Short mmCIF file of C-alpha atoms in Angstrom, two decimals:
data_model
loop_
_atom_site.label_atom_id
_atom_site.label_comp_id
_atom_site.label_asym_id
_atom_site.label_seq_id
_atom_site.Cartn_x
_atom_site.Cartn_y
_atom_site.Cartn_z
CA MET P 1 -29.87 4.74 -14.83
CA LYS P 2 -29.67 4.60 -11.04
CA GLY P 3 -26.43 4.42 -9.07
CA PRO P 4 -25.61 1.71 -6.53
CA ALA P 5 -27.89 1.28 -3.53
CA PRO P 6 -26.76 3.35 -0.52
CA THR P 7 -24.70 1.53 2.09
CA LYS P 8 -26.56 0.89 5.32
CA HIS P 9 -24.94 1.09 8.75
CA GLU P 10 -26.38 -0.58 11.82
CA TYR P 11 -27.10 1.84 14.66
CA ASN P 12 -29.44 1.15 17.61
CA GLY P 13 -30.91 -1.90 15.90
CA GLU P 14 -31.77 -0.02 12.69
CA HIS P 15 -30.03 -0.05 9.31
CA LEU P 16 -29.52 3.58 8.31
CA THR P 17 -27.85 5.38 5.40
CA VAL P 18 -25.08 7.94 5.78
CA ARG P 19 -27.59 10.72 5.09
CA GLN P 20 -29.97 9.48 7.81
CA LEU P 21 -27.14 9.18 10.35
CA ALA P 22 -25.92 12.68 9.44
CA GLU P 23 -29.42 14.10 10.02
CA ILE P 24 -29.64 12.42 13.43
CA LYS P 25 -26.22 13.72 14.46
CA GLY P 26 -26.77 17.16 12.90
CA VAL P 27 -23.69 17.19 10.66
CA GLY P 28 -23.10 17.18 6.90
CA ARG P 29 -23.24 13.98 4.87
CA SER P 30 -19.56 14.09 3.79
CA TYR P 31 -18.39 14.68 7.38
CA MET P 32 -20.56 11.77 8.56
CA ALA P 33 -19.10 9.54 5.81
CA LEU P 34 -15.61 10.46 7.02
CA LEU P 35 -16.51 9.63 10.63
CA LEU P 36 -18.06 6.31 9.58
CA SER P 37 -15.02 5.29 7.58
CA LYS P 38 -12.71 6.11 10.49
CA TYR P 39 -14.63 4.90 13.52
CA GLY P 40 -17.71 2.84 12.57
CA ALA P 41 -21.35 3.71 13.26
CA TYR P 42 -21.47 3.68 17.08
CA ASP P 43 -18.19 5.54 17.61
CA ALA P 44 -19.03 8.01 14.82
CA MET P 45 -22.37 8.87 16.43
CA ALA P 46 -20.70 9.26 19.84
CA TYR P 47 -17.83 11.32 18.43
CA THR P 48 -17.54 14.90 19.58
CA ARG P 49 -15.08 17.21 17.94
CA LEU P 50 -12.00 17.61 20.09
CA ASN P 51 -10.09 20.82 20.68
CA GLN P 52 -7.70 21.77 17.92
CA GLY P 53 -4.53 19.70 18.15
CA GLU P 54 -6.22 16.82 19.98
CA ARG P 55 -6.92 13.57 18.18
CA MET P 56 -9.25 10.69 18.79
CA LYS P 57 -7.06 7.66 19.33
CA LYS P 58 -7.32 4.82 16.87
CA ARG P 59 -8.65 1.61 18.37
CA TYR P 60 -7.61 -1.95 17.56
CA ASP P 61 -9.65 -5.10 18.06
CA TYR P 62 -7.84 -7.43 20.49
CA LYS P 63 -9.69 -10.45 21.90
CA GLY P 64 -13.07 -8.83 21.34
CA GLN P 65 -12.16 -5.51 22.96
CA GLN P 66 -11.42 -2.17 21.31
CA MET P 67 -8.07 -0.96 22.66
CA THR P 68 -5.76 1.99 21.96
CA LEU P 69 -2.03 1.59 21.34
CA ASP P 70 -1.26 2.60 24.93
CA GLU P 71 -3.61 -0.08 26.27
CA LEU P 72 -2.10 -2.69 23.95
CA ILE P 73 1.40 -1.81 25.15
CA GLU P 74 0.32 -2.34 28.76
CA VAL P 75 -0.90 -5.89 28.06
CA ALA P 76 1.89 -6.75 25.59
CA ALA P 77 4.44 -9.44 26.39
CA VAL P 78 7.23 -7.01 25.45
CA LYS P 79 6.95 -3.34 26.35
CA CYS P 80 7.83 -0.91 23.57
CA THR P 81 7.11 2.57 22.24
CA CYS P 82 3.90 3.52 20.45
CA SER P 83 5.67 3.75 17.10
CA ALA P 84 7.24 0.30 17.57
CA MET P 85 3.88 -1.25 18.50
CA SER P 86 2.22 0.43 15.52
CA ALA P 87 4.92 -0.95 13.21
CA ARG P 88 4.54 -4.44 14.72
CA ILE P 89 0.76 -4.32 14.21
CA LYS P 90 1.13 -3.23 10.59
CA ARG P 91 3.64 -5.99 9.90
CA HIS P 92 2.31 -8.92 11.97
CA GLY P 93 -1.25 -8.10 13.08
CA VAL P 94 -2.59 -7.15 16.52
CA ASP P 95 -2.62 -10.57 18.19
CA PHE P 96 0.93 -11.47 17.17
CA ALA P 97 2.26 -7.97 18.03
CA VAL P 98 0.82 -8.13 21.55
CA GLU P 99 1.55 -11.77 22.39
CA HIS P 100 4.95 -12.40 20.77
CA ASP P 101 7.77 -12.04 23.25
CA ASP P 102 11.01 -11.94 21.22
CA PHE P 103 10.90 -9.34 18.45
CA LYS P 104 14.67 -8.82 18.50
CA ALA P 105 15.25 -12.44 17.47
CA LEU P 106 12.52 -12.14 14.86
CA LYS P 107 14.07 -8.95 13.53
CA ASN P 108 17.59 -10.43 13.50
CA ASN P 109 16.42 -13.59 11.71
CA GLY P 110 14.48 -11.58 9.17
CA GLY P 111 17.45 -10.60 7.03
CA ARG P 112 19.12 -14.02 7.01
CA HIS P 113 16.57 -15.57 4.69
CA MET P 114 17.34 -13.19 1.89
CA LYS P 115 19.75 -14.36 -0.78
CA LYS P 116 22.49 -12.07 -1.92
CA MET P 117 21.86 -10.82 -5.41
CA LYS P 118 24.34 -11.78 -8.10
CA ASP P 119 26.04 -9.04 -10.04
CA PRO P 120 24.32 -8.63 -13.39
CA VAL P 121 26.17 -9.89 -16.44
CA LEU P 122 25.99 -7.30 -19.17
CA PRO P 123 26.79 -8.26 -22.76
CA GLU P 124 29.80 -6.67 -24.41
CA HIS P 125 28.79 -3.56 -26.30
CA ASP P 126 30.10 -3.37 -29.86
CA PRO P 127 29.09 0.00 -31.34
CA GLU P 128 29.62 -1.11 -34.95
CA GLN P 129 27.49 -4.23 -34.49
CA HIS P 130 24.83 -2.12 -32.73
CA TYR P 131 24.75 0.37 -35.62
CA LEU P 132 24.58 -2.42 -38.20
CA ALA P 133 21.72 -4.19 -36.38
CA ASN P 134 19.74 -0.93 -36.15
CA LEU P 135 20.40 -0.19 -39.82
CA LEU P 136 19.21 -3.64 -40.91
CA SER P 137 16.03 -3.43 -38.83
CA SER P 138 15.21 0.06 -40.14
CA LEU P 139 15.77 -1.05 -43.75
CA LYS P 140 13.41 -3.99 -43.22
CA ARG P 141 10.80 -1.65 -41.71
CA MET P 142 11.15 0.64 -44.75
CA GLY P 143 10.11 -2.28 -46.93
CA ILE P 144 13.41 -2.97 -48.70
CA ASP P 145 13.52 -6.64 -49.65
CA GLU P 146 16.33 -9.06 -48.69
CA SER P 147 18.04 -8.95 -52.11
CA ASN P 148 18.47 -5.15 -52.04
CA ILE P 149 19.50 -4.80 -48.36
CA GLU P 150 23.13 -5.79 -49.03
CA HIS P 151 23.33 -3.23 -51.86
CA GLU P 152 21.75 -0.51 -49.65
CA VAL P 153 24.18 -1.24 -46.76
CA ALA P 154 27.18 -1.04 -49.11
CA ARG P 155 25.87 2.23 -50.57
CA ARG P 156 25.46 3.80 -47.11
CA PHE P 157 28.93 2.71 -45.91
CA ALA P 158 30.53 4.06 -49.10
CA ALA P 159 29.05 7.50 -48.56
#
């Protein structure tokens, strides 16, 4: 039984598998799969390993352009930190995060829509009633019929 057909990635007008792209680039198949999942075919093929500690910046699609967080902050209606912009993108999407101009009002309004939870109402706990209910259910599970349950309960309380 064969496995699923290999996924093809478009690169230079051809549809190639991960193995074929890895051979062209001269890297292992698993490393190529990692690059493809992170960056896509063209960026993965252009990727060169950076010095230790450096990272390739994640890019976001905004109006047909691939932009980094820093570039998005520059064109944003409201300037903010990288972590704030990243949080806005995760919550609202790239277009809204860049174009919306009043996140403080949005943030302040966010909590007002929530209803306050009511305190839970717990039933009164009666230990004797609890014991009796458990005893009755266990006697029924044991197969004692209704006519003998009263006798069995009296026998157990007498002991």
